[in-house]
mmCIF file of C-alpha atoms and ligand atoms in Angstrom:
data_model
loop_
_atom_site.group_PDB
_atom_site.id
_atom_site.type_symbol
_atom_site.label_atom_id
_atom_site.label_comp_id
_atom_site.label_asym_id
_atom_site.label_seq_id
_atom_site.Cartn_x
_atom_site.Cartn_y
_atom_site.Cartn_z
ATOM 1 C CA MET A 68 -12.022 -9.094 -19.235
ATOM 2 C CA CYS A 69 -13.535 -5.665 -20.361
ATOM 3 C CA TYR A 70 -11.165 -3.573 -22.455
ATOM 4 C CA PRO A 71 -11.698 0.271 -22.781
ATOM 5 C CA LYS A 72 -12.509 -0.033 -26.563
ATOM 6 C CA VAL A 73 -14.139 3.416 -26.499
ATOM 7 C CA LEU A 74 -10.841 5.032 -25.694
ATOM 8 C CA VAL A 75 -8.647 3.047 -27.892
ATOM 9 C CA ALA A 76 -9.434 0.987 -30.963
ATOM 10 C CA THR A 77 -6.131 -0.801 -31.098
ATOM 11 C CA PRO A 78 -5.126 -3.972 -28.964
ATOM 12 C CA VAL A 79 -2.121 -2.837 -27.005
ATOM 13 C CA TYR A 80 0.371 -5.124 -25.295
ATOM 14 C CA LEU A 81 3.272 -4.233 -23.020
ATOM 15 C CA VAL A 82 6.813 -5.778 -22.873
ATOM 16 C CA LEU A 83 9.316 -5.470 -20.131
ATOM 17 C CA LEU A 84 12.644 -6.710 -21.515
ATOM 18 C CA HIS A 85 15.494 -8.132 -19.384
ATOM 19 C CA TYR A 86 17.527 -8.998 -22.372
ATOM 20 C CA PRO A 87 19.213 -7.512 -24.511
ATOM 21 C CA MET A 88 19.983 -4.741 -22.074
ATOM 22 C CA THR A 89 23.055 -2.595 -21.350
ATOM 23 C CA ASN A 90 24.716 -2.181 -18.005
ATOM 24 C CA ARG A 91 26.388 0.901 -16.654
ATOM 25 C CA LEU A 92 29.417 0.048 -18.695
ATOM 26 C CA GLY A 93 27.420 -0.299 -21.774
ATOM 27 C CA GLU A 94 27.979 -4.004 -21.956
ATOM 28 C CA LEU A 95 25.219 -6.303 -23.173
ATOM 29 C CA VAL A 96 23.648 -8.105 -20.094
ATOM 30 C CA THR A 97 20.476 -9.989 -18.781
ATOM 31 C CA THR A 98 18.856 -8.340 -15.954
ATOM 32 C CA ALA A 99 16.981 -9.923 -13.116
ATOM 33 C CA VAL A 100 13.063 -9.630 -12.832
ATOM 34 C CA THR A 101 12.153 -7.550 -9.738
ATOM 35 C CA ASN A 102 9.070 -8.278 -7.764
ATOM 36 C CA MET A 103 8.021 -4.593 -7.721
ATOM 37 C CA ASP A 104 8.296 -4.548 -11.747
ATOM 38 C CA ILE A 105 5.834 -7.682 -11.753
ATOM 39 C CA HIS A 106 3.239 -6.116 -9.266
ATOM 40 C CA ASP A 107 3.427 -2.476 -10.092
ATOM 41 C CA ILE A 108 3.529 -2.710 -13.937
ATOM 42 C CA SER A 109 0.666 -5.356 -13.794
ATOM 43 C CA ARG A 110 -1.428 -2.936 -11.874
ATOM 44 C CA SER A 111 -0.683 -0.112 -14.275
ATOM 45 C CA ALA A 112 -1.345 -2.334 -17.306
ATOM 46 C CA ARG A 113 -4.760 -3.627 -15.688
ATOM 47 C CA THR A 114 -5.702 -0.096 -15.075
ATOM 48 C CA TYR A 115 -5.110 1.061 -18.540
ATOM 49 C CA GLY A 116 -6.603 -1.823 -20.460
ATOM 50 C CA ILE A 117 -3.358 -3.436 -21.708
ATOM 51 C CA ARG A 118 -4.171 -6.983 -23.153
ATOM 52 C CA LYS A 119 -0.991 -8.686 -21.710
ATOM 53 C CA TYR A 120 2.080 -7.668 -20.063
ATOM 54 C CA PHE A 121 4.832 -9.875 -21.063
ATOM 55 C CA ILE A 122 7.964 -10.275 -18.769
ATOM 56 C CA VAL A 123 10.721 -11.310 -21.166
ATOM 57 C CA ASN A 124 13.708 -13.080 -19.624
ATOM 58 C CA PRO A 125 15.730 -15.848 -21.106
ATOM 59 C CA LEU A 126 16.991 -17.554 -17.964
ATOM 60 C CA GLU A 127 15.430 -20.755 -16.779
ATOM 61 C CA ILE A 128 16.089 -19.921 -13.174
ATOM 62 C CA GLN A 129 14.174 -16.705 -13.438
ATOM 63 C CA HIS A 130 11.278 -18.530 -15.052
ATOM 64 C CA GLU A 131 11.114 -20.957 -11.960
ATOM 65 C CA LEU A 132 11.061 -17.991 -9.657
ATOM 66 C CA VAL A 133 8.540 -15.716 -11.522
ATOM 67 C CA GLY A 134 6.394 -18.648 -12.499
ATOM 68 C CA ARG A 135 6.100 -19.545 -8.741
ATOM 69 C CA LEU A 136 5.179 -15.882 -7.915
ATOM 70 C CA LEU A 137 2.612 -15.622 -10.736
ATOM 71 C CA GLY A 138 1.273 -19.140 -9.637
ATOM 72 C CA HIS A 139 0.601 -17.865 -6.009
ATOM 73 C CA TRP A 140 -1.693 -15.196 -7.492
ATOM 74 C CA GLN A 141 -3.788 -17.711 -9.339
ATOM 75 C CA THR A 142 -4.679 -19.632 -6.030
ATOM 76 C CA GLU A 143 -8.238 -19.851 -4.615
ATOM 77 C CA HIS A 144 -6.804 -18.298 -1.318
ATOM 78 C CA SER A 145 -5.584 -15.321 -3.423
ATOM 79 C CA ARG A 146 -8.685 -15.030 -5.293
ATOM 80 C CA MET A 147 -10.704 -14.888 -2.128
ATOM 81 C CA HIS A 148 -8.502 -12.541 -0.143
ATOM 82 C CA HIS A 149 -6.904 -10.325 -2.748
ATOM 83 C CA PRO A 150 -9.209 -10.105 -5.892
ATOM 84 C CA ASP A 151 -7.887 -6.779 -7.080
ATOM 85 C CA ARG A 152 -4.236 -8.066 -6.981
ATOM 86 C CA VAL A 153 -5.218 -11.348 -8.674
ATOM 87 C CA SER A 154 -7.093 -9.290 -11.417
ATOM 88 C CA ALA A 155 -4.071 -7.183 -11.917
ATOM 89 C CA LEU A 156 -1.595 -10.118 -12.104
ATOM 90 C CA SER A 157 -3.882 -12.016 -14.552
ATOM 91 C CA VAL A 158 -2.431 -9.835 -17.397
ATOM 92 C CA ALA A 159 1.122 -10.825 -16.642
ATOM 93 C CA ARG A 160 2.883 -13.460 -18.830
ATOM 94 C CA LEU A 161 6.362 -14.847 -18.957
ATOM 95 C CA ALA A 162 8.301 -15.203 -22.220
ATOM 96 C CA ARG A 163 11.787 -16.353 -22.989
ATOM 97 C CA ASP A 164 12.420 -13.911 -25.796
ATOM 98 C CA PHE A 165 10.801 -11.290 -28.008
ATOM 99 C CA ASP A 166 10.016 -13.744 -30.877
ATOM 100 C CA GLU A 167 7.756 -15.570 -28.238
ATOM 101 C CA VAL A 168 5.831 -12.271 -27.681
ATOM 102 C CA LYS A 169 5.467 -11.569 -31.333
ATOM 103 C CA LYS A 170 4.052 -15.115 -32.014
ATOM 104 C CA ALA A 171 1.622 -14.785 -29.260
ATOM 105 C CA ILE A 172 0.288 -11.512 -30.582
ATOM 106 C CA ARG A 173 0.220 -12.859 -34.071
ATOM 107 C CA ASP A 174 -1.656 -15.997 -33.027
ATOM 108 C CA GLU A 175 -4.254 -13.695 -31.325
ATOM 109 C CA HIS A 176 -4.795 -11.091 -34.141
ATOM 110 C CA GLY A 177 -3.393 -12.731 -37.302
ATOM 111 C CA GLU A 178 -0.951 -9.683 -37.602
ATOM 112 C CA GLU A 179 2.513 -8.737 -36.520
ATOM 113 C CA PRO A 180 2.423 -6.081 -33.771
ATOM 114 C CA GLU A 181 3.842 -2.441 -34.372
ATOM 115 C CA VAL A 182 6.815 -2.409 -31.952
ATOM 116 C CA VAL A 183 7.173 0.892 -30.141
ATOM 117 C CA LEU A 184 10.224 1.691 -28.047
ATOM 118 C CA THR A 185 10.449 3.843 -25.005
ATOM 119 C CA ASP A 186 13.807 5.452 -23.829
ATOM 120 C CA ALA A 187 14.832 8.130 -21.549
ATOM 121 C CA ARG A 188 17.181 9.406 -24.142
ATOM 122 C CA PRO A 189 16.282 11.308 -27.217
ATOM 123 C CA LEU A 190 16.395 9.043 -30.302
ATOM 124 C CA PRO A 191 15.928 10.028 -34.028
ATOM 125 C CA ASN A 192 12.444 10.023 -35.584
ATOM 126 C CA SER A 193 10.647 9.761 -32.277
ATOM 127 C CA ILE A 194 6.716 10.525 -32.261
ATOM 128 C CA SER A 195 4.932 12.502 -29.560
ATOM 129 C CA TYR A 196 2.403 10.920 -27.154
ATOM 130 C CA ALA A 197 -0.528 13.127 -28.469
ATOM 131 C CA ASP A 198 0.333 11.992 -32.146
ATOM 132 C CA TYR A 199 0.707 8.286 -31.189
ATOM 133 C CA ARG A 200 -2.496 8.430 -29.000
ATOM 134 C CA GLN A 201 -4.375 9.705 -32.106
ATOM 135 C CA GLU A 202 -3.017 6.837 -34.103
ATOM 136 C CA LEU A 203 -4.207 4.227 -31.738
ATOM 137 C CA MET A 204 -7.605 5.688 -31.566
ATOM 138 C CA ASP A 205 -8.035 5.352 -35.303
ATOM 139 C CA PRO A 206 -11.133 3.026 -35.539
ATOM 140 C CA LYS A 207 -9.956 1.864 -38.850
ATOM 141 C CA ARG A 208 -6.583 0.481 -37.333
ATOM 142 C CA THR A 209 -6.369 -3.179 -36.821
ATOM 143 C CA ARG A 210 -2.735 -3.650 -36.216
ATOM 144 C CA PRO A 211 -1.863 -4.505 -32.576
ATOM 145 C CA CYS A 212 0.794 -2.564 -30.861
ATOM 146 C CA VAL A 213 3.332 -3.502 -28.291
ATOM 147 C CA LEU A 214 5.003 -0.999 -26.042
ATOM 148 C CA VAL A 215 8.566 -1.997 -25.015
ATOM 149 C CA PHE A 216 10.127 -0.865 -21.798
ATOM 150 C CA GLY A 217 13.752 -1.707 -20.595
ATOM 151 C CA THR A 218 15.559 -2.566 -17.417
ATOM 152 C CA GLY A 219 19.174 -1.990 -16.202
ATOM 153 C CA TRP A 220 20.596 0.927 -18.154
ATOM 154 C CA GLY A 221 18.072 0.564 -21.001
ATOM 155 C CA VAL A 222 17.452 -1.456 -24.127
ATOM 156 C CA ALA A 223 20.507 -2.306 -26.146
ATOM 157 C CA GLU A 224 20.921 -1.173 -29.756
ATOM 158 C CA ILE A 225 20.881 -4.738 -31.100
ATOM 159 C CA PHE A 226 17.145 -4.639 -30.369
ATOM 160 C CA HIS A 227 16.640 -1.712 -32.614
ATOM 161 C CA PRO A 228 16.087 -3.682 -35.776
ATOM 162 C CA GLU A 229 12.830 -4.980 -34.202
ATOM 163 C CA VAL A 230 11.614 -1.457 -33.449
ATOM 164 C CA HIS A 231 8.970 0.324 -35.893
ATOM 165 C CA ARG A 232 8.263 3.443 -33.703
ATOM 166 C CA ILE A 233 9.935 5.374 -30.936
ATOM 167 C CA LEU A 234 8.084 7.357 -28.437
ATOM 168 C CA ALA A 235 9.656 10.698 -27.246
ATOM 169 C CA PRO A 236 11.319 10.736 -23.867
ATOM 170 C CA VAL A 237 9.276 11.895 -20.825
ATOM 171 C CA TYR A 238 10.561 15.052 -19.404
ATOM 172 C CA GLY A 239 9.542 17.198 -16.504
ATOM 173 C CA PRO A 240 9.701 20.954 -16.550
ATOM 174 C CA LYS A 241 12.925 22.210 -18.312
ATOM 175 C CA ASP A 242 15.773 23.425 -15.837
ATOM 176 C CA GLU A 243 18.460 26.066 -16.698
ATOM 177 C CA GLU A 244 20.692 23.510 -18.135
ATOM 178 C CA GLY A 245 18.186 22.239 -20.755
ATOM 179 C CA GLU A 246 16.014 19.364 -20.620
ATOM 180 C CA GLY A 247 16.841 18.265 -17.203
ATOM 181 C CA TYR A 248 16.920 14.947 -15.348
ATOM 182 C CA ASN A 249 14.446 12.473 -16.626
ATOM 183 C CA HIS A 250 15.771 9.149 -15.546
ATOM 184 C CA LEU A 251 12.621 7.443 -14.211
ATOM 185 C CA SER A 252 12.278 3.979 -12.746
ATOM 186 C CA VAL A 253 10.547 1.691 -15.307
ATOM 187 C CA ARG A 254 7.517 1.433 -13.107
ATOM 188 C CA SER A 255 7.062 5.346 -13.082
ATOM 189 C CA ALA A 256 7.792 5.520 -16.851
ATOM 190 C CA VAL A 257 5.159 2.848 -17.519
ATOM 191 C CA ALA A 258 2.459 4.536 -15.552
ATOM 192 C CA ILE A 259 3.313 8.164 -17.066
ATOM 193 C CA ILE A 260 3.472 6.723 -20.500
ATOM 194 C CA LEU A 261 0.183 4.650 -20.227
ATOM 195 C CA ASP A 262 -1.615 7.701 -18.850
ATOM 196 C CA ARG A 263 -0.453 9.914 -21.750
ATOM 197 C CA LEU A 264 -1.522 7.467 -24.212
ATOM 198 C CA PHE A 265 -4.745 6.301 -22.631
ATOM 199 C CA GLY A 266 -5.647 8.372 -19.751
ATOM 200 C CA HIS A 267 -8.710 10.355 -19.538
HETATM 201 C C1 LIG B 66 16.655 2.029 -18.103
HETATM 202 S S1 LIG B 66 15.382 1.288 -17.155
HETATM 203 C C2 LIG B 66 15.775 1.686 -15.508
HETATM 204 C C3 LIG B 66 15.444 0.428 -14.683
HETATM 205 C C4 LIG B 66 15.916 0.739 -13.194
HETATM 206 N N1 LIG B 66 16.719 -0.332 -12.774
HETATM 207 C C5 LIG B 66 14.580 0.964 -12.420
HETATM 208 O O1 LIG B 66 14.815 1.448 -11.510
HETATM 209 O O2 LIG B 66 13.538 0.722 -12.796
HETATM 210 C C6 LIG B 66 14.027 2.280 -17.349
HETATM 211 C C7 LIG B 66 13.191 2.064 -18.589
HETATM 212 O O3 LIG B 66 12.000 3.002 -18.190
HETATM 213 C C8 LIG B 66 11.726 3.780 -19.452
HETATM 214 N N2 LIG B 66 11.957 5.055 -19.052
HETATM 215 C C9 LIG B 66 12.668 5.638 -18.051
HETATM 216 N N3 LIG B 66 12.737 7.029 -18.125
HETATM 217 C C10 LIG B 66 12.118 7.313 -19.170
HETATM 218 C C11 LIG B 66 11.661 8.516 -19.734
HETATM 219 N N4 LIG B 66 12.147 9.778 -19.250
HETATM 220 N N5 LIG B 66 11.066 8.464 -20.992
HETATM 221 C C12 LIG B 66 10.729 7.573 -21.512
HETATM 222 N N6 LIG B 66 11.023 6.188 -21.011
HETATM 223 C C13 LIG B 66 11.592 6.210 -19.817
HETATM 224 C C14 LIG B 66 12.594 3.012 -20.569
HETATM 225 O O4 LIG B 66 11.812 2.012 -21.060
HETATM 226 C C15 LIG B 66 13.799 2.646 -19.807
HETATM 227 O O5 LIG B 66 14.367 1.575 -20.498
#
């Protein structure tokens, strides 16, 4: 596969977490993988040169289901009739937990990735897209980066010790009440954030 090295020197990975998530009551939960998240995020990831899109879910039953689905997009029939979709889904990988993701990246690059959290809520010490884009473009940088996205009601705080950087929330135009509504679907958030970091 050909990566857009001219635009970004850093190898970039993407994670969609299904655990540890919060639900609407603030409880710790595991969420289910959705077909739309698999397809739409794979297509965005492929478009913006993401090395791998890790779908992280600890449940065996979810692995059977998603594994079957991803298997369908590796068949000769799919390759012949839907080559673009096969190409997009070729970046998707299943993982049981975040340690598995870190190990895969470490094995590939010999370095732990920088873990970058996304969230709709403003969190302390966040970095702007413009500033982080500059960091990723630094030709001297070798450290890979992994962009983390959530499901359910967002990534639970027990994940925060893993996090090195936090990207500022995406907002639309401000309304009279302040910052305004910004609760995007994870698919939209991925597409917008990838475009802000890597679009041209
Ligand atoms: C909380 S989940 C919502 C999942 C939901 N069930 C759906 O429809 O996709 C959305 C994830 O997308 C990202 N996200 C959503 N809105 C965002 C925003 N305004 N700024 C940054 N990230 C955002 C975060 O990673 C967040 O955890």
